[in-house]
Each structure stands twice: as structure tokens, then as C-alpha cells.
Tab-separated table of C-alpha atoms in Angstrom:
chain	number	residue	atom	x	y	z
R	586	MET	CA	-29.402	-24.784	-33.273
R	587	LYS	CA	-30.420	-22.371	-30.239
R	588	PRO	CA	-31.715	-23.358	-26.867
R	589	SER	CA	-35.269	-22.551	-25.970
R	590	ILE	CA	-35.538	-20.934	-23.453
R	591	LEU	CA	-36.877	-22.558	-21.344
R	592	ALA	CA	-33.201	-24.475	-21.026
R	593	LEU	CA	-32.061	-21.247	-20.638
R	594	GLY	CA	-33.544	-19.927	-17.935
R	595	LEU	CA	-33.158	-23.547	-16.417
R	596	ALA	CA	-29.646	-23.212	-16.793
R	597	THR	CA	-29.209	-19.678	-15.735
R	598	VAL	CA	-31.474	-21.196	-11.963
R	599	ALA	CA	-28.728	-23.814	-12.418
R	600	THR	CA	-25.419	-20.870	-12.182
R	601	ALA	CA	-27.177	-19.202	-9.416
R	602	ALA	CA	-28.042	-22.244	-7.077
R	603	THR	CA	-24.034	-23.229	-7.657
R	604	ALA	CA	-22.728	-19.741	-7.248
R	605	GLN	CA	-24.996	-19.319	-4.098
R	606	ASP	CA	-23.482	-23.250	-2.567
R	607	LYS	CA	-20.335	-21.471	-3.204
R	608	PRO	CA	-18.760	-20.277	0.848
R	609	ILE	CA	-17.703	-16.654	0.449
R	610	LEU	CA	-14.916	-14.699	1.419
R	611	THR	CA	-15.262	-11.581	2.058
R	612	VAL	CA	-11.412	-9.152	2.261
R	613	LEU	CA	-11.299	-5.361	2.919
R	614	THR	CA	-8.794	-4.295	1.211
R	615	TYR	CA	-7.951	-0.619	-0.159
R	616	ASP	CA	-9.473	0.592	-3.943
R	617	SER	CA	-6.152	0.528	-5.398
R	618	PHE	CA	-5.760	-3.707	-4.683
R	619	THR	CA	-9.356	-4.102	-6.275
R	620	ALA	CA	-8.723	-2.021	-9.643
R	621	GLU	CA	-9.006	-3.654	-12.861
R	622	TRP	CA	-5.320	-3.092	-13.181
R	623	GLY	CA	-3.823	-3.942	-9.645
R	624	PRO	CA	-3.729	-7.276	-8.646
R	625	GLY	CA	-7.439	-7.731	-7.438
R	626	PRO	CA	-8.339	-9.612	-10.173
R	627	ALA	CA	-5.613	-11.981	-11.357
R	628	VAL	CA	-5.001	-13.084	-7.524
R	629	GLU	CA	-9.427	-13.576	-6.831
R	630	MET	CA	-8.411	-15.843	-10.496
R	631	ALA	CA	-6.387	-17.850	-9.106
R	632	PHE	CA	-7.247	-18.351	-5.350
R	633	GLU	CA	-10.960	-18.938	-6.346
R	634	ALA	CA	-9.398	-21.747	-8.952
R	635	THR	CA	-8.587	-23.882	-5.229
R	636	CYS	CA	-10.803	-23.019	-2.875
R	637	ALA	CA	-14.731	-23.862	-4.449
R	638	CYS	CA	-15.146	-20.426	-3.086
R	639	ASP	CA	-15.886	-17.172	-4.192
R	640	LEU	CA	-13.367	-14.287	-2.534
R	641	GLN	CA	-15.186	-11.199	-3.034
R	642	PHE	CA	-12.819	-7.801	-2.259
R	643	VAL	CA	-14.476	-4.372	-1.125
R	644	ALA	CA	-12.946	-1.978	-1.433
R	645	ALA	CA	-12.519	1.001	1.558
R	646	GLY	CA	-10.142	3.851	0.276
R	647	ASP	CA	-7.204	3.786	1.144
R	648	GLY	CA	-4.996	2.111	3.207
R	649	ALA	CA	-5.542	3.948	6.390
R	650	ALA	CA	-9.256	3.688	5.692
R	651	LEU	CA	-9.188	0.490	6.388
R	652	LEU	CA	-8.711	0.075	10.029
R	653	ALA	CA	-11.165	3.559	10.920
R	654	ARG	CA	-14.344	1.289	9.379
R	655	ILE	CA	-13.533	-1.734	11.212
R	656	GLN	CA	-13.248	-0.303	14.185
R	657	MET	CA	-15.834	1.398	14.364
R	658	GLU	CA	-17.429	-2.087	12.062
R	659	GLY	CA	-16.710	-3.895	15.467
R	660	ALA	CA	-16.948	-7.929	15.384
R	661	ALA	CA	-20.146	-7.576	13.608
R	662	SER	CA	-18.188	-6.654	10.047
R	663	ASP	CA	-19.058	-8.671	6.831
R	664	ALA	CA	-14.994	-8.855	6.563
R	665	ASP	CA	-13.187	-12.281	6.769
R	666	ILE	CA	-9.609	-10.921	5.851
R	667	VAL	CA	-7.932	-6.858	6.007
R	668	LEU	CA	-5.626	-6.904	3.528
R	669	GLY	CA	-3.478	-3.090	3.259
R	670	LEU	CA	-2.551	-2.435	6.896
R	671	ASP	CA	0.947	-1.521	6.953
R	672	THR	CA	3.785	-1.731	10.507
R	673	ASN	CA	2.581	1.804	10.824
R	674	LEU	CA	-0.936	1.076	12.181
R	675	THR	CA	-0.512	-3.251	12.603
R	676	ALA	CA	-0.494	-1.612	17.100
R	677	ALA	CA	-3.384	-0.133	16.763
R	678	ALA	CA	-5.324	-3.082	14.844
R	679	THR	CA	-3.526	-6.079	17.680
R	680	ALA	CA	-5.008	-3.694	20.060
R	681	THR	CA	-8.954	-3.539	18.842
R	682	GLY	CA	-9.028	-6.940	19.805
R	683	LEU	CA	-10.902	-7.190	17.030
R	684	PHE	CA	-8.263	-9.444	15.134
R	685	ALA	CA	-6.664	-13.345	15.095
R	686	PRO	CA	-3.674	-15.563	14.989
R	687	HIS	CA	-2.566	-16.508	12.006
R	688	GLY	CA	-1.144	-19.571	12.332
R	689	GLN	CA	1.170	-19.223	8.904
R	690	THR	CA	4.698	-20.368	8.484
R	691	TRP	CA	5.991	-19.125	5.603
R	692	ALA	CA	8.611	-17.861	5.383
R	693	ASN	CA	9.523	-13.983	3.491
R	694	THR	CA	12.200	-12.399	2.122
R	695	LEU	CA	11.640	-9.226	3.889
R	696	PRO	CA	14.946	-7.381	3.858
R	697	VAL	CA	14.259	-6.822	7.467
R	698	PRO	CA	13.774	-9.228	10.425
R	699	PHE	CA	9.018	-9.387	10.587
R	700	GLU	CA	7.203	-11.293	13.488
R	701	ASP	CA	4.090	-10.538	14.337
R	702	PRO	CA	1.064	-13.384	15.369
R	703	ASN	CA	-1.400	-11.881	14.041
R	704	PHE	CA	-0.348	-10.381	10.474
R	705	VAL	CA	1.202	-11.487	7.198
R	706	PRO	CA	3.226	-9.107	5.316
R	707	PHE	CA	2.463	-9.269	1.153
R	708	ASP	CA	4.448	-7.144	0.135
R	709	TRP	CA	6.846	-3.667	0.570
R	710	GLY	CA	8.753	-1.119	-0.906
R	711	TRP	CA	10.598	2.454	0.308
R	712	PHE	CA	8.693	6.133	-0.023
R	713	ALA	CA	10.427	8.314	-2.454
R	714	PHE	CA	8.561	12.064	-3.927
R	715	VAL	CA	8.533	11.273	-7.778
R	716	HIS	CA	9.220	13.093	-10.795
R	717	ASP	CA	9.456	14.078	-14.349
R	718	LYS	CA	12.833	13.641	-15.412
R	719	ALA	CA	12.126	15.707	-18.483
R	720	LYS	CA	10.537	18.781	-16.297
R	721	LEU	CA	12.804	18.387	-13.171
R	722	PRO	CA	17.045	16.955	-14.495
R	723	GLU	CA	17.811	18.374	-10.355
R	724	PRO	CA	15.108	17.203	-7.802
R	725	PRO	CA	16.609	18.249	-4.320
R	726	LYS	CA	18.555	15.504	-2.779
R	727	SER	CA	17.175	15.777	1.124
R	728	PHE	CA	13.874	17.792	2.936
R	729	GLU	CA	15.829	19.965	3.662
R	730	ASP	CA	16.681	20.999	0.263
R	731	LEU	CA	13.168	20.468	-0.598
R	732	ALA	CA	11.740	22.467	1.904
R	733	ALA	CA	14.752	25.510	0.280
R	734	SER	CA	13.165	25.802	-2.960
R	735	ASP	CA	9.744	26.018	-4.991
R	736	VAL	CA	9.558	22.890	-6.235
R	737	LYS	CA	6.154	21.481	-5.238
R	738	ILE	CA	4.937	18.278	-3.964
R	739	LEU	CA	1.448	16.170	-4.038
R	740	ILE	CA	1.115	14.341	-0.362
R	741	GLN	CA	-1.591	12.558	1.563
R	742	ASP	CA	-3.435	13.030	3.900
R	743	PRO	CA	-2.292	10.209	7.053
R	744	ARG	CA	-5.294	10.572	8.543
R	745	SER	CA	-6.575	8.172	5.577
R	746	SER	CA	-3.593	7.402	3.698
R	747	THR	CA	-0.968	4.674	4.710
R	748	PRO	CA	1.715	6.467	2.480
R	749	GLY	CA	0.397	9.518	4.408
R	750	LEU	CA	1.457	8.265	7.873
R	751	GLY	CA	4.730	7.045	6.148
R	752	LEU	CA	5.835	10.322	5.382
R	753	LEU	CA	5.190	11.507	9.367
R	754	MET	CA	6.959	8.444	10.349
R	755	TRP	CA	9.829	9.424	7.156
R	756	VAL	CA	10.253	12.892	8.573
R	757	LYS	CA	10.349	11.452	12.722
R	758	ALA	CA	12.620	8.637	11.788
R	759	ALA	CA	15.139	11.432	9.846
R	760	TYR	CA	14.579	14.299	11.716
R	761	GLY	CA	13.633	13.417	15.260
R	762	ASP	CA	12.691	16.548	18.016
R	763	ARG	CA	13.288	18.982	14.714
R	764	ALA	CA	9.896	16.921	12.889
R	765	ALA	CA	7.506	20.037	13.977
R	766	GLU	CA	10.502	22.631	12.449
R	767	ILE	CA	10.305	20.857	9.024
R	768	TRP	CA	7.193	20.453	8.450
R	769	ALA	CA	6.576	24.334	9.309
R	770	ALA	CA	9.345	24.124	6.347
R	771	LEU	CA	7.986	22.422	4.094
R	772	ALA	CA	4.462	23.466	4.545
R	773	ASP	CA	4.477	25.777	1.294
R	774	ASN	CA	5.483	23.542	-0.785
R	775	ILE	CA	2.529	21.189	-0.654
R	776	VAL	CA	0.049	22.044	-3.507
R	777	THR	CA	-2.235	20.289	-1.559
R	778	VAL	CA	-2.634	16.931	0.587
R	779	THR	CA	-5.003	13.902	-1.220
R	780	PRO	CA	-6.832	11.448	0.840
R	781	GLY	CA	-5.260	8.868	-0.706
R	782	TRP	CA	-2.704	7.517	-3.231
R	783	SER	CA	-4.470	7.606	-6.214
R	784	GLU	CA	-5.394	11.439	-6.115
R	785	ALA	CA	-1.786	12.502	-5.780
R	786	TYR	CA	-0.884	10.265	-8.549
R	787	GLY	CA	-3.585	11.285	-11.077
R	788	LEU	CA	-2.829	14.872	-9.600
R	789	PHE	CA	0.999	14.629	-10.584
R	790	LEU	CA	0.270	12.921	-14.007
R	791	GLU	CA	-2.266	16.062	-15.050
R	792	GLY	CA	1.179	18.378	-13.971
R	793	GLU	CA	-0.345	19.197	-11.100
R	794	ALA	CA	2.908	19.763	-8.965
R	795	ASP	CA	6.407	18.801	-9.881
R	796	MET	CA	6.491	15.742	-7.049
R	797	VAL	CA	4.072	13.472	-5.584
R	798	LEU	CA	4.444	11.304	-2.801
R	799	SER	CA	5.004	7.261	-3.782
R	800	TYR	CA	7.442	4.961	-3.813
R	801	THR	CA	10.917	3.926	-5.492
R	802	THR	CA	9.054	1.276	-8.275
R	803	SER	CA	6.340	4.063	-8.993
R	804	PRO	CA	9.258	4.410	-11.916
R	805	ALA	CA	8.819	0.582	-13.152
R	806	TYR	CA	5.071	1.002	-14.150
R	807	HIS	CA	5.651	4.185	-16.799
R	808	LEU	CA	9.215	2.235	-17.349
R	809	ILE	CA	7.279	-1.175	-18.213
R	810	ALA	CA	4.236	-1.175	-18.506
R	811	GLU	CA	4.278	2.480	-20.316
R	812	GLU	CA	7.876	2.133	-22.284
R	813	ASP	CA	7.815	5.661	-20.594
R	814	ASP	CA	12.096	6.095	-18.274
R	815	THR	CA	10.949	9.712	-17.774
R	816	LYS	CA	9.069	9.318	-14.122
R	817	ALA	CA	11.982	8.590	-11.558
R	818	ALA	CA	12.553	8.203	-7.721
R	819	ALA	CA	14.656	11.270	-5.957
R	820	PRO	CA	17.286	9.691	-3.772
R	821	PHE	CA	17.108	11.931	-0.985
R	822	THR	CA	20.312	11.683	1.699
R	823	GLU	CA	18.142	10.723	5.292
R	824	GLY	CA	17.267	7.987	4.070
R	825	HIS	CA	13.700	6.137	2.993
R	826	TYR	CA	10.754	4.655	4.742
R	827	MET	CA	10.493	1.480	4.486
R	828	GLN	CA	6.581	0.241	4.097
R	829	VAL	CA	5.621	-3.337	5.085
R	830	GLU	CA	1.876	-4.292	3.674
R	831	VAL	CA	-0.120	-6.588	5.346
R	832	ALA	CA	-3.094	-9.204	5.422
R	833	GLY	CA	-5.493	-10.328	9.103
R	834	LYS	CA	-7.874	-12.732	9.926
R	835	LEU	CA	-10.784	-11.151	11.626
R	836	ALA	CA	-11.586	-12.666	14.448
R	837	ALA	CA	-15.749	-13.038	14.539
R	838	THR	CA	-15.128	-14.547	10.450
R	839	ASP	CA	-17.440	-16.936	10.087
R	840	GLN	CA	-14.982	-18.670	7.960
R	841	PRO	CA	-12.545	-19.203	9.578
R	842	GLU	CA	-10.932	-22.105	7.642
R	843	LEU	CA	-11.483	-20.453	4.038
R	844	ALA	CA	-9.380	-17.276	5.694
R	845	ASN	CA	-6.970	-19.862	6.828
R	846	ALA	CA	-6.269	-21.082	3.655
R	847	PHE	CA	-6.020	-17.151	2.004
R	848	LEU	CA	-3.313	-15.618	4.098
R	849	ALA	CA	-1.229	-19.094	3.188
R	850	PHE	CA	-2.038	-18.417	-0.297
R	851	ILE	CA	-0.557	-14.661	0.521
R	852	GLY	CA	2.310	-16.728	0.764
R	853	SER	CA	2.596	-18.736	-2.819
R	854	GLU	CA	4.044	-18.224	-5.960
R	855	ALA	CA	0.427	-16.993	-7.216
R	856	PHE	CA	-0.153	-14.355	-5.434
R	857	GLN	CA	3.402	-13.715	-5.080
R	858	SER	CA	4.587	-13.188	-9.113
R	859	VAL	CA	1.599	-10.735	-9.905
R	860	ILE	CA	2.802	-8.053	-7.293
R	861	PRO	CA	5.503	-5.922	-9.077
R	862	THR	CA	3.498	-5.537	-12.360
R	863	THR	CA	0.525	-4.772	-10.516
R	864	ASN	CA	0.966	-2.849	-7.676
R	865	TRP	CA	4.100	-1.242	-7.658
R	866	MET	CA	6.229	-3.278	-5.286
R	867	TYR	CA	8.739	-5.154	-3.872
R	868	PRO	CA	6.844	-8.902	-3.465
R	869	ALA	CA	7.280	-10.857	0.154
R	870	VAL	CA	8.912	-13.175	-1.304
R	871	THR	CA	10.908	-12.951	-4.034
R	872	PRO	CA	9.713	-15.328	-6.947
R	873	ALA	CA	11.881	-17.970	-8.550
R	874	VAL	CA	12.312	-16.257	-11.760
R	875	GLY	CA	13.342	-12.688	-9.828
R	876	LEU	CA	11.545	-9.403	-10.589
R	877	PRO	CA	10.490	-8.181	-13.832
R	878	ALA	CA	13.651	-7.105	-16.459
R	879	GLY	CA	13.630	-2.791	-15.068
R	880	PHE	CA	13.615	-3.582	-11.677
R	881	GLU	CA	17.218	-3.610	-11.923
R	882	THR	CA	16.927	0.378	-12.829
R	883	LEU	CA	15.141	2.117	-9.554
R	884	ILE	CA	16.923	3.716	-6.891
R	885	GLN	CA	18.047	1.639	-3.949
R	886	PRO	CA	18.251	4.041	-1.076
R	887	GLU	CA	21.311	3.639	0.960
R	888	THR	CA	19.687	4.132	4.753
R	889	SER	CA	16.667	2.137	5.214
R	890	LEU	CA	14.187	3.912	8.202
R	891	LEU	CA	11.312	1.781	9.736
R	892	LEU	CA	9.635	2.532	13.319
R	893	SER	CA	8.509	-0.938	14.666
R	894	PRO	CA	4.785	-0.987	15.318
R	895	ASP	CA	5.263	-0.164	18.955
R	896	GLU	CA	7.043	3.245	18.339
R	897	ALA	CA	4.884	3.983	14.912
R	898	ALA	CA	2.134	3.935	17.621
R	899	THR	CA	3.478	5.821	20.517
R	900	ILE	CA	4.468	8.587	18.407
R	901	ARG	CA	1.956	8.738	15.822
R	902	ASP	CA	-0.156	11.412	18.307
R	903	ALA	CA	2.282	13.287	18.238
R	904	ALA	CA	3.854	13.200	14.880
R	905	LEU	CA	0.122	13.842	13.131
R	906	SER	CA	-0.133	17.166	15.698
R	907	GLU	CA	3.016	19.021	14.630
R	908	TRP	CA	2.101	18.253	11.361
R	909	GLN	CA	-1.394	19.740	11.405
R	910	ALA	CA	-0.402	23.221	12.982
R	911	ALA	CA	2.734	23.270	10.203
R	912	LEU	CA	0.118	23.146	8.007
R	913	ALA	CA	-2.507	25.481	10.031
R	914	ARG	CA	-0.159	27.893	9.029
């Protein structure tokens, strides 16, 4: 029996009213987190099953662009949570005065100590240059090796992208006062600089360069999702810079309890278990079943580099000026 048009209309009105009655939690994040293949859909479904709320993700470009947007919107922002900054930006984010203490007590399994009153970690990884083993069987073994070669690379803009900013910190942490010299030597290896990670990785897959700035975990996507073992991350002798991605609650949120519940949910098995095969990063809390098969094949850098949030904030402008000067020549 077909329902009458009137009945359908009443049902539609009732559904809309129910949806409108639910409180909305707005999470500002980067584009790939909300993609169909990213963590967003699974996280939304799992959290909404616990909160009697409507979780809405708002994509705002790449990670570093999130901070610029929040700085522009200030306390008038519609966002309740910002998810996708990293420790290279947390000092600057804290300095805005727009974030509130998270109050969370769940423990993480990061390989480095992490304490921040305003931000909780949700995943981590090491930056690396990814290549196709069939096309580049002998990749460079260091930045100096890369600069002396004809290998072409794709990188991201440090003003809009957290991987791009991470590369600045990587070179600075590895070479210190020689960073400007390294950038000058690398300039002719760079094919282009993209606004975010997605654009650069897409160009790499289209064959536009030999290597792309990404993560040591990126080959896991090809191996697990595509059964393709041709992609690899090149180990660099200087060590690899780490990224710890974080989320924080905005002080002006009109949903403080929901925001707290979401920050607690980030530390749960339901959130953390989807990270390895959707965001293709290491989870901030290792799931009870461990990491997916295939992750054991990834390179493990012998040396990890990571500047503290205050160190990163202190050298950021100078490192950016060195990068811009080298690429302008």
C-alpha cells in the first residue's frame, strides 16, 4: 500500500522538525578529512550515535588555512571545534585567545611527550618524500642528495598547508643556519608549490614529478586500498620531521558540553580505529587490535625531528622568508 501524499508530507515535516530539534556541533577541519574516503563520514556516524546531536563538518582548505580563518572570524565564528592544526601552529593558535582549555584526561600513545591545555592530539606521522619504485628505484637519501640530483619534487605552500609548513620546520631542524643554503640548492628541483596536500599528491599520481612531499604512511594507502606496492617513502639520513595533528574547542562555542563530548570521543576506539585506513596516519591512541596489516612494511625513521610549539612559532617567519627568497630566484 502506497502512503498518501498527505502522510508523506507529514512525515517529512516531522523528520525536519526532529533534525532541527537536535543541537548542532560544527567542526571546522581540512578538506581531506571530510572527503568521502576520509575519516569524516565514519566519525560523524559514530559520534551521532552517542550524542543525540547533528555533527556537521565544515571544510576550509588545508590545515594551516584553518588558523587563518579562525583569526579572521574571531569570536563570531560558527565553529565549535577546530580539527586539523598541528604543533607547529598551536602556539600561534593559543596566542589568539580564541581557544578554551579542553579538560580531557584520556591518555595518548604518541611516541613523544604531549601536553597542551587547549589541544588534544588525534593522529601523528612523519613527513617524507614519496616516490614510485618502478620509476625512481634509487631515490635521494638526504636533502643535499636531492639538491644535487635532477629529481623533480612537488611540495605544498607553508602559508596554507601544514605539510608545507612541516617541510620548512624539517629543513630548519635538520640544518639550522644552513637552511637558506639548502633551499637555494633545492629550488630547481621544485616543479610547483600547491596550496594543499591533495593537489600535490594528485599531480604526483598523474606523473608530474618524481617525488611528492607526503608522509611515511602514504604508501600504506596504495598497498592496502589498491594492492599496489610500487609506492615508497624515501628514508633521509637527516631524520624525518614529525607531525602531531590536534583539535581544540573554541571559547565562544554555544555548545560547550557537546564540544567536550567530541574531544572525549577523539580519544575513543570508535574514532581512533578509523584513522589508519582513512586519514592514513598513525592514530594518537593505538587501537586494541593494533595497526592494520601493511603498516609493518612502512619505513621507520632512525631519527625523529620535532620542534616544540614555542620553537616553531619563534622561527616560523624567518624560515618562511628563507623559503620565499630561495624560490624567488
